[in-house]
Every structure is written in C-alpha cells, then in structure tokens.
Coordinates of C-alpha atoms in Angstrom, one line a residue:
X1 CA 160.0 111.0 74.4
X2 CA 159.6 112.5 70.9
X3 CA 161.7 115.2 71.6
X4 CA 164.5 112.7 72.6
X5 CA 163.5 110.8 69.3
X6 CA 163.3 113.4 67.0
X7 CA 166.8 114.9 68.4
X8 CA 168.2 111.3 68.3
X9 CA 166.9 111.5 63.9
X10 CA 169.2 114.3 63.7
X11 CA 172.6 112.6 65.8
X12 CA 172.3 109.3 64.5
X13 CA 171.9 110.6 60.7
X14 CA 175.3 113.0 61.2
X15 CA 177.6 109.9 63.0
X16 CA 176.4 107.6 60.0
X17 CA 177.2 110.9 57.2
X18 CA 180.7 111.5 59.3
X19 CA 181.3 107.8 59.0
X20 CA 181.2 107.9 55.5
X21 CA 182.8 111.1 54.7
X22 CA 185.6 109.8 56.6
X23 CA 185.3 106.1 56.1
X24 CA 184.6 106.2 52.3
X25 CA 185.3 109.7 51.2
X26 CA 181.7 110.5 50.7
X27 CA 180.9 114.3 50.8
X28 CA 178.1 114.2 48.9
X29 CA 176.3 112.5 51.5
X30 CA 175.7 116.0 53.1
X31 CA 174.4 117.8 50.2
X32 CA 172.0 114.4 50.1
X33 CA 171.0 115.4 53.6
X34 CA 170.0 118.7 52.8
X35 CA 168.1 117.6 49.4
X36 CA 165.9 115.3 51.8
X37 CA 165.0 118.0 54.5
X38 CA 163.5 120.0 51.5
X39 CA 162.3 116.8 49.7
X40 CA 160.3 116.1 52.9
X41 CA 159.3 119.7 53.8
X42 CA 157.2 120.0 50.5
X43 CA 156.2 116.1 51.1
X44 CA 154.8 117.4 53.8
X45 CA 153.0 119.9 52.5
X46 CA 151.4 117.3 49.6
X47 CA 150.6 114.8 52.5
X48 CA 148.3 117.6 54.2
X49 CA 146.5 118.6 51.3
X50 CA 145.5 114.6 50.2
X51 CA 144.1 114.6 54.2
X52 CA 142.6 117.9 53.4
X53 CA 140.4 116.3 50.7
X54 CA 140.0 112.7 52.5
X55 CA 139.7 114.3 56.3
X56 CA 136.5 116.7 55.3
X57 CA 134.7 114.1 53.1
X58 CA 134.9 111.0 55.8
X59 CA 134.5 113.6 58.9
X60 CA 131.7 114.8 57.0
X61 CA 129.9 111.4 56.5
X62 CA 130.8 110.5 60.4
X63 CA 128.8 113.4 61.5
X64 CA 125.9 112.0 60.1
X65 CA 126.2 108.7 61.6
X66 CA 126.7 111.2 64.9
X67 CA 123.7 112.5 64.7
X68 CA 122.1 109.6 63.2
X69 CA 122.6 107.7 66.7
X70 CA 125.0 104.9 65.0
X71 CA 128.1 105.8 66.7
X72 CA 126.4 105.9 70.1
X73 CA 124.1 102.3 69.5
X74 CA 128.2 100.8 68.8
X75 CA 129.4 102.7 72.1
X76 CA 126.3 101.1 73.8
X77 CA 126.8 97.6 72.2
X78 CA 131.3 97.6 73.0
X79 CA 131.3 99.5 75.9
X80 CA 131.3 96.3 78.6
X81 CA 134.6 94.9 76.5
X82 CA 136.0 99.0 76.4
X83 CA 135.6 99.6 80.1
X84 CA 138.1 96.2 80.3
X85 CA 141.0 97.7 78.5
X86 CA 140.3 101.2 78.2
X87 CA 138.7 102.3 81.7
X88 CA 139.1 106.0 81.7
X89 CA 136.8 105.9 78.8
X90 CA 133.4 105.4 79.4
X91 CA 131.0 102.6 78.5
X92 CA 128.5 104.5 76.2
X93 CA 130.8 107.5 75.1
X94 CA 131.0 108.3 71.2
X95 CA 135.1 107.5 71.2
X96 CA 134.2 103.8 71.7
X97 CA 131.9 103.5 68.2
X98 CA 134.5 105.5 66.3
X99 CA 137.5 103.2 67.2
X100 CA 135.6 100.2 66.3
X101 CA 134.7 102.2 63.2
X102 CA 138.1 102.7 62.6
X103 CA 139.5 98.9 63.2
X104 CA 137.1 97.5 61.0
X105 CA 138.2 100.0 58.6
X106 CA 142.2 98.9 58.6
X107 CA 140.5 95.6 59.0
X108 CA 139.3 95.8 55.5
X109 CA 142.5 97.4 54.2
X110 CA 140.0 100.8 53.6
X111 CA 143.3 103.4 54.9
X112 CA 141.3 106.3 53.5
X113 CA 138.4 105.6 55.5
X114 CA 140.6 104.3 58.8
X115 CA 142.8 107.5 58.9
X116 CA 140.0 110.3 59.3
X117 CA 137.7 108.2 61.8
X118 CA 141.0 107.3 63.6
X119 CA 141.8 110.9 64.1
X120 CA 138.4 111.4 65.2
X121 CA 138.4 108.7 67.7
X122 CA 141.7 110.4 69.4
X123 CA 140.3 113.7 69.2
X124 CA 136.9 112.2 71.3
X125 CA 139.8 110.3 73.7
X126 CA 141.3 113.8 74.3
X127 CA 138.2 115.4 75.6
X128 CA 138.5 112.7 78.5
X129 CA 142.6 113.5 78.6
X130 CA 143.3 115.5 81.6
X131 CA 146.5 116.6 80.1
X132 CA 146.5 119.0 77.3
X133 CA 150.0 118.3 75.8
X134 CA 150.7 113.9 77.3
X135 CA 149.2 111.0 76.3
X136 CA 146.5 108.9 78.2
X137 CA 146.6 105.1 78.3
X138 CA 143.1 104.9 76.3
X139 CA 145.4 107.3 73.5
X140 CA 148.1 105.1 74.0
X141 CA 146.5 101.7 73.5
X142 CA 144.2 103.0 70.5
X143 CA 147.8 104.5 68.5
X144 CA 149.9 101.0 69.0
X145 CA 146.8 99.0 68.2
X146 CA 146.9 101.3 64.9
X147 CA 150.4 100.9 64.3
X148 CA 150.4 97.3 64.8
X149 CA 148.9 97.0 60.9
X150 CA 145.9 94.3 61.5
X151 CA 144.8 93.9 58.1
X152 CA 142.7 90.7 56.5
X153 CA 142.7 91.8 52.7
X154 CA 146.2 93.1 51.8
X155 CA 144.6 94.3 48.1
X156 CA 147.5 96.6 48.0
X157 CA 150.2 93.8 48.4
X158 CA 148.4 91.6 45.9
X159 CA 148.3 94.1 42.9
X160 CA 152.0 94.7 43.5
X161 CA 152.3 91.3 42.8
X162 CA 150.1 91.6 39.9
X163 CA 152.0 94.4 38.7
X164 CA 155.2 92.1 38.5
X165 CA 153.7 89.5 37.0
X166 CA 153.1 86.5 39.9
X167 CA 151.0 83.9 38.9
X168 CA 149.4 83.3 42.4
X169 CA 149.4 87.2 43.5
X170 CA 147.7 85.9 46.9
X171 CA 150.6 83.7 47.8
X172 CA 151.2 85.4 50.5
X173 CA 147.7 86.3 51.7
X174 CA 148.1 83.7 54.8
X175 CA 151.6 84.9 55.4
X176 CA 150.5 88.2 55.9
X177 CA 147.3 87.6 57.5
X178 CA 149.6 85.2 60.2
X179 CA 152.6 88.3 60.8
X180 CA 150.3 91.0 61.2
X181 CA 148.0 89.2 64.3
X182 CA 151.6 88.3 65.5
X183 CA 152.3 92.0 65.8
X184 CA 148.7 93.6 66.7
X185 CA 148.9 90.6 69.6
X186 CA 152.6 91.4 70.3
X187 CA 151.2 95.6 70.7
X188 CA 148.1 94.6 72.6
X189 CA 150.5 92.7 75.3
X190 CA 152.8 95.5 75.0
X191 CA 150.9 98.2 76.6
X192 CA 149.0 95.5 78.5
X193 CA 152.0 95.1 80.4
X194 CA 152.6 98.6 80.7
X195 CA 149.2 99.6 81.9
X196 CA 148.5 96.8 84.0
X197 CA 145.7 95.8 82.0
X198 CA 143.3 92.8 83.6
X199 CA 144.1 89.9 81.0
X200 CA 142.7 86.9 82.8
X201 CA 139.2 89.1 82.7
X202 CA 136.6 86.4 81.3
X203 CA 134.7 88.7 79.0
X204 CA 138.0 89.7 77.6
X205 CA 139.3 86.3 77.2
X206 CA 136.0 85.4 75.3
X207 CA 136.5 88.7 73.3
X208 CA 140.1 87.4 72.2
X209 CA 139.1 83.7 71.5
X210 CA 136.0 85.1 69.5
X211 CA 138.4 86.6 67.3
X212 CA 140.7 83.9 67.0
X213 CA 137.9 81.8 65.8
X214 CA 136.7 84.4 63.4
X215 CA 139.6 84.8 62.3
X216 CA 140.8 81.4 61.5
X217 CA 137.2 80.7 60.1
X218 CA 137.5 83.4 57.7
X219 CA 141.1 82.1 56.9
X220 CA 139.6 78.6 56.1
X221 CA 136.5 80.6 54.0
X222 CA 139.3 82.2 51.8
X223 CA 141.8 78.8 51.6
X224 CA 139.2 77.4 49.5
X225 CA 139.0 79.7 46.1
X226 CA 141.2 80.3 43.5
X227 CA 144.3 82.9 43.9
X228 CA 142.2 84.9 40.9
X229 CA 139.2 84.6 42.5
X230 CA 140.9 85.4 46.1
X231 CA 142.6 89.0 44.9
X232 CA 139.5 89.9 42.9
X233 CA 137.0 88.9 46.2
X234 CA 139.5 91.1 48.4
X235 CA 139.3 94.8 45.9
X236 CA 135.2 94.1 45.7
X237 CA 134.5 93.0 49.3
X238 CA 136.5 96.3 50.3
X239 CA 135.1 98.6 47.7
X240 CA 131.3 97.3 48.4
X241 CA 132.1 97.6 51.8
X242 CA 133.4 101.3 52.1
X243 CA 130.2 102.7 49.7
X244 CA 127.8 100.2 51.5
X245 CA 129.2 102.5 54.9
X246 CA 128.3 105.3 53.0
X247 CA 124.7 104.1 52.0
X248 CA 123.9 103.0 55.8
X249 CA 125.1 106.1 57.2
X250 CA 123.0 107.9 54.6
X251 CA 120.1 105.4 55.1
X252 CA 119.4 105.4 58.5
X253 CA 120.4 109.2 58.9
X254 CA 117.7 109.9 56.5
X255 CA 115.1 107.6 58.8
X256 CA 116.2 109.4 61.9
X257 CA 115.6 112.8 59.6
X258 CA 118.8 114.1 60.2
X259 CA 119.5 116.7 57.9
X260 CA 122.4 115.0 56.0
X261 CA 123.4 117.8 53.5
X262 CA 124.1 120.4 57.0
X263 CA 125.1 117.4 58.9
X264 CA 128.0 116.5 56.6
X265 CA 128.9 120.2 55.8
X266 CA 129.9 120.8 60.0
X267 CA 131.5 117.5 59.7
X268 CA 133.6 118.3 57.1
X269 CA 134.5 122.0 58.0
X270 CA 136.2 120.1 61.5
X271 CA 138.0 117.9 58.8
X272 CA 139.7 120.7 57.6
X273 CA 140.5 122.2 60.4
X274 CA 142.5 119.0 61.7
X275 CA 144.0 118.9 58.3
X276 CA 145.8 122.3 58.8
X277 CA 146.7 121.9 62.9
X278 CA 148.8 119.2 61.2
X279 CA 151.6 120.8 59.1
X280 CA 154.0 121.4 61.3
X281 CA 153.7 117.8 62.9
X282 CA 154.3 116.5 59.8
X283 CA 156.9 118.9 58.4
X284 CA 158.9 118.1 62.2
X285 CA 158.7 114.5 62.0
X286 CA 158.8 113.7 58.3
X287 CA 162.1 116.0 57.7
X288 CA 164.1 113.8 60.2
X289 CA 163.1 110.7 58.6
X290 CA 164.6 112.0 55.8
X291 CA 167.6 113.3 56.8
X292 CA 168.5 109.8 58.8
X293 CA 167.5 108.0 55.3
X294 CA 169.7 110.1 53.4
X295 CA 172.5 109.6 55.6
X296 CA 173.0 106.2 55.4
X297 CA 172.4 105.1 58.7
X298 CA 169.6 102.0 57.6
X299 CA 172.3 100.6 55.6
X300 CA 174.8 100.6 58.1
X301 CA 172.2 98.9 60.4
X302 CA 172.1 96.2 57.1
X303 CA 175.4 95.3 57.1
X304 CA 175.5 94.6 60.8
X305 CA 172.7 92.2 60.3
X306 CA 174.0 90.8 57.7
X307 CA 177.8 90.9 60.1
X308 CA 175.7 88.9 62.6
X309 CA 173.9 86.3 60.6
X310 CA 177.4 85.2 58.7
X311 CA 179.1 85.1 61.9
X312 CA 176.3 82.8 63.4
X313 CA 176.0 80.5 59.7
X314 CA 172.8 81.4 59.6
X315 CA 171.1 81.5 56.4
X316 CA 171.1 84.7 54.7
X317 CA 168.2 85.3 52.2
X318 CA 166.2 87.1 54.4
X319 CA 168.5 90.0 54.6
X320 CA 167.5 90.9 51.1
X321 CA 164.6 91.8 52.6
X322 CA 164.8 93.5 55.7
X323 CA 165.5 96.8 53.8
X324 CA 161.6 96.9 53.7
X325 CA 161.7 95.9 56.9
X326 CA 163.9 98.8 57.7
X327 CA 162.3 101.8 55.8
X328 CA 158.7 100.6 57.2
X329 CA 158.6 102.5 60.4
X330 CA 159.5 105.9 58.8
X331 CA 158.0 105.8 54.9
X332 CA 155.6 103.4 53.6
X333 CA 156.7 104.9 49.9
X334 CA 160.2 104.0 50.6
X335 CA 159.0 100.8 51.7
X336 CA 157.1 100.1 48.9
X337 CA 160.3 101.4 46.5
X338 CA 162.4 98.5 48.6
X339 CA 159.2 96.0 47.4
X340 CA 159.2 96.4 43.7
X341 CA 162.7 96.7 43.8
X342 CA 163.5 93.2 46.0
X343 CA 160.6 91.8 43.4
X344 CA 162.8 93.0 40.6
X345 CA 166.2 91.9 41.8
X346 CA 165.3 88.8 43.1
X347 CA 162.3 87.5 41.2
X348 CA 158.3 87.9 42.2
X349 CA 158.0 84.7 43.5
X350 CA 161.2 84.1 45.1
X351 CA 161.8 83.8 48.4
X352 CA 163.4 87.3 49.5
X353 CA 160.3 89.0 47.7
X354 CA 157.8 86.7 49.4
X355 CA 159.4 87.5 52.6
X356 CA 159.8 91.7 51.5
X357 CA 155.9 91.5 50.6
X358 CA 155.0 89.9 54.1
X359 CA 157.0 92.5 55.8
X360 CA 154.9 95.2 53.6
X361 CA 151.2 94.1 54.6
X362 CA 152.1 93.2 58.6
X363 CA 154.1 96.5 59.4
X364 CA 153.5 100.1 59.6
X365 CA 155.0 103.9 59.1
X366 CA 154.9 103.6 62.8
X367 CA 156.6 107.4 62.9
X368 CA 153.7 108.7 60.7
X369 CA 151.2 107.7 62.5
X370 CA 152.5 109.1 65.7
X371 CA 152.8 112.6 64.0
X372 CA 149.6 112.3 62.4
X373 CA 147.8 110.9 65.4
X374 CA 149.3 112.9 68.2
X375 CA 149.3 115.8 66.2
X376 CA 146.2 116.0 65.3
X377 CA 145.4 116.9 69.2
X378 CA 148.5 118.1 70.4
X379 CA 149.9 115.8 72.4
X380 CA 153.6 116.4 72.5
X381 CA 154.9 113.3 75.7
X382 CA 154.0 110.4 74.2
X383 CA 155.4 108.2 77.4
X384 CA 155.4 104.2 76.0
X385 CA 153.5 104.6 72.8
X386 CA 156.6 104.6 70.2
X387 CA 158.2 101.9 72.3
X388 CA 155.1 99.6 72.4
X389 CA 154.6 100.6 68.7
X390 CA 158.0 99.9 67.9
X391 CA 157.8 96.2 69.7
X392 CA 154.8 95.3 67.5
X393 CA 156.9 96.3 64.2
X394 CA 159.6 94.1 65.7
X395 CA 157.3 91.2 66.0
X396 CA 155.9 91.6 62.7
X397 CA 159.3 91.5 61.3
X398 CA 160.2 88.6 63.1
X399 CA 156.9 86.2 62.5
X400 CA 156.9 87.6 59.2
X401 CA 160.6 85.9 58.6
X402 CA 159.4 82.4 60.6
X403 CA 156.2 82.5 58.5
X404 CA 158.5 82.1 55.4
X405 CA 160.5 79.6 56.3
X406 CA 157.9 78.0 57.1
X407 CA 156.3 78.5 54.0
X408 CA 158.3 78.8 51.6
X409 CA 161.3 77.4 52.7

C-alpha cells in the first residue's frame, strides 16, 4: 500500500506540473518541485531532532511508570474492553495501559506527551506482530484511532483565534469537539468493518454509551463559563494535567522504590534510539508531500470542488476553506499557514474561518503519522490503515462543514 502511495505522490505531482507547464506556461513549477524535495529533506531532519529531545524525556518518564506497576494495574483494569476490539492483544499486557496513556493524552490536546507513549504502545503491539515488515489489526485500529484527531480542549485552535483578534476565541470549541467524535466514530466503524469487529458486544456498547455520556456531560460542564474563562480553563487543565502525570509517575515510583533516576535514563536511551530508526521514514514520506504540494495538484483538486458546487447552486463559502481541509492529511504547518491566512482574508469570525478552524482541530497529518508510527517499527504493508485513516479525515471534513451551517449559518 505505501509503496503504491508514495509512487502515486510522485505521478500525480508531475500530471498536475505538466498540466501547467502546458496549460499555463508554468516552468517554474519544476524548479518549485525540486526546492520542496530539499525543503522537506532538511524538514526532516529538524522534525527528528524535536522527537529526539521529546522521545527520550517522555520514554524516560514511561519507564518509571513501567517499573512502577502503573501501566500494568491500567492493562489489568481495560483489558476486558481490549480483548473486544483488539483480541490478539492480551488482557493484562503493558500495550493496553500505554494506548490508554496515549488517548487520554490527545484527549487533552497534550501532542508532546501523545506522540512518544504512542510510539511506545506500537512498539509493545509489534512484539505480539507475527510479521516483521505488515501491519496487525491491533496496529491498525490503534494508528486510525490516532489519526482520527479526538481532541476535547483544542488550546491550540483557540490562541490562533486569539492571535487574530476574536472576541469569543472558543466559538468554535463545540464545533470542533462535535467534527472530531464524527471522524474518531467514522475510523472506529471503519476498521470495524474491515476486521469484523463484534459491535453488538454488551460491554462494548456500554463502553461507547459511557463515553457519549461523558462526553456530552463534560460538553454541558464547559457550555456554562465564559469564552475567557473557557480558553484559559483548557491551557491550565492541560498543563496541570501533563506535570500532575509527571508527579504520579514520580510519586508512586518512589513508593514502589523504583530507582527513578536509572529507571528514566534506560527509558530515555530507547527514546533515542526510535528517534534515529526514523529518518529515513520521514525523509521518504515527507519529500513526496512536498513535491505533490509544490506541484499544484491540491489546487487543481480546489477548483473541481468549487466546478461541482457551482454546477449543483450550492452555496460556496465553504470552499474557502477546504484548502485547510486539503493540506491537513500531508502538513499540519501548511494547514495551519491556510488558517491564519483564511482568518486574514476572510475575517476571524467569519464564516469560512470558523469553518477553516473546525477543519484544523478535528483532522490530522494523517501521512505523518503513518511514517512516524509505522516507522518507528518497521512496518512497511500497511493493508487498510491509510484508507480507514483517510475515511475518518473525510468525515471530519464533512461534519465539520454540516456543524457550520448549522452553527453559524
């Protein structure tokens, strides 16, 4: 599958640069090509050395709470609801704690935590993998459930906002917090599907209407304070949150006497190790986003949205902001470029940058986290994940536009 992929980058990006060369008289669309495959071959390089620093201090802290026992009390406490959708896996082994670890992490909007106990989690799901090189289901489901961007306090979203001066910077705190279960659902039923997973299970069912009601509750919680008061709560709730990790880990490793300083130095010396088995992942992947960016194949895609949506008199403000909505899947700094700019164009509290700022907190770099996932244990056949990935983004996009209109208008 990625190899297909990756080879389809490259195709697509030279039809859409021959189309305008020939179409528009374009050549430097080639030279733009080339800038971007050494543009993202040193992005690459700064990308591995940020999870250098944030993949030996988090790993570090995690083998503590390893040895502390708190990893296997949460593979203990989830393993009944795991065995349901993850089977292979079983009920009390130390993958289950870390990917609860790392969903309450993306949860709480906490990426630099998520991303190292995430790519802990699929390294513990590859020690059950009988394949050394093709994904498992367990691998599968845990990468679309990450791609599929469930997030409760989109902080980041809401100083963007700030930083363009909205009044209500949580405007679109429900919006957001709507899209995105729309799209971790639409994932989940994805790869249900696929792996014949047991939905009408009753402890599942209960699992799934616990966190509708929890959710919803906490919706109703928030509803009630001020948009000030709302943005503020969401930056302390996740900072006290990711030291307050720290402190229990610490805590209870202390009371276990583990010896934390030795503990935290063999964690982090297997952070840095994932770190480097990355590059060339990264370099691979990341190059051929660029290249099909540089190419102008999104903006062809663009105008035959926009094509379609004239020809059907639909109406058209949401195509201003489907160049988020675009760029998402392959560069969450490209997307974010699209934000402020679709803010600046259009207004912060119009409705194209209420829609572009939805899109922003309930998608993902879908392609990033593949390469960074899969790569950080090998695994080169991927079978359904990008697909079921890719169907989540899709129904982000889509609730994310509904949401809006409903809205907003």
């Amino acid at each position: 599958m990625l190899n297909r992929l990756w080879l389809g980058f490259f195709v697509v990006a030279t039809l859409a640069a021959l189309a305008r060369w020939v179409g528009a008289g374009d050549a430097g669309v080639f030279a733009a090509m080339i800038a971007a495959l050494f543009d993202m071959a040193r992005l690459s390089v700064e990308v591995m050395i940020l999870l250098f620093g944030t993949l030996t201090l988090w790993l570090g802290f995690l083998r503590i709470a390893e040895r502390a026992g708190l990893v296997e009390w949460l593979a203990r406490a989830l393993g009944p609801l795991f065995a349901r959708v993850m089977p292979e896996v079983p009920r009390d082994h130390p993958a289950i704690g870390l990917i609860t670890l790392n969903f309450a992490a993306n949860a709480l909007g906490l990426d630099n935590a998520a991303t190292p106990i995430g790519l802990r989690a699929m390294r513990e799901l590859q020690t059950l993998n009988p394949s050394t090189d093709t994904a498992s289901n367990a691998q599968i489901l845990f990468l679309v459930l990450n791609a599929s961007s469930l997030t409760l306090l989109p902080v980041s979203i809401f100083m963007y906002r700030v930083q363009q001066g909205a009044p209500d910077p949580a405007l679109v705190f429900v919006p957001i917090l709507l899209a995105t279960s729309a799209s971790t659902l639409a994932g989940f039923l994805a790869v249900a599907l696929v792996q014949r997973i047991r939905l009408r299970d009753p402890l599942l069912l209960v699992a799934l209407l616990a966190a509708a009601t929890l959710l919803s509750a906490f919706i109703t919680v928030l509803l009630r304070l001020p948009a000030t008061s709302l943005a503020s709560l969401s930056s302390l709730l996740g900072n006290l949150t990711l030291f307050g990790i720290i402190l229990a880990f610490l805590a209870v490793g202390a009371w276990r006497k583990v010896p934390v300083y030795d503990s935290f130095v063999d964690g982090a010396r297997q952070g840095f190790e994932v770190a480097r088995d990355l590059l060339p992942y990264l370099v691979a992947m990341l190059c051929a986003i660029g290249v099909l960016r540089a190419s102008g194949a999104l903006e062809f895609a663009l105008d035959g949205v926009r094509w379609l949506a004239q020809t059907l008199h639909l109406d058209t403000r949401f195509i201003d902001a489907l160049p988020t909505a675009l760029v998402k899947p392959f560069s969450g700094s490209a997307a974010r470029a699209m934000l402020i700019d679709t803010m600046q164009a259009h207004g912060v509290d119009s409705f194209q940058a209420l829609l572009a700022a939805t899109i922003q907190g309930s998608t993902e770099t879908t392609f990033y986290v593949v390469a960074v996932y899969f790569g950080a244990v090998g695994i080169r056949r991927v079978r359904h994940a990008v697909g079921c990935a890719l169907f989540a983004d899709l129904a982000g996009v889509l609730a994310a536009i509904a949401v809006c209109y409903w809205f907003f208008g």
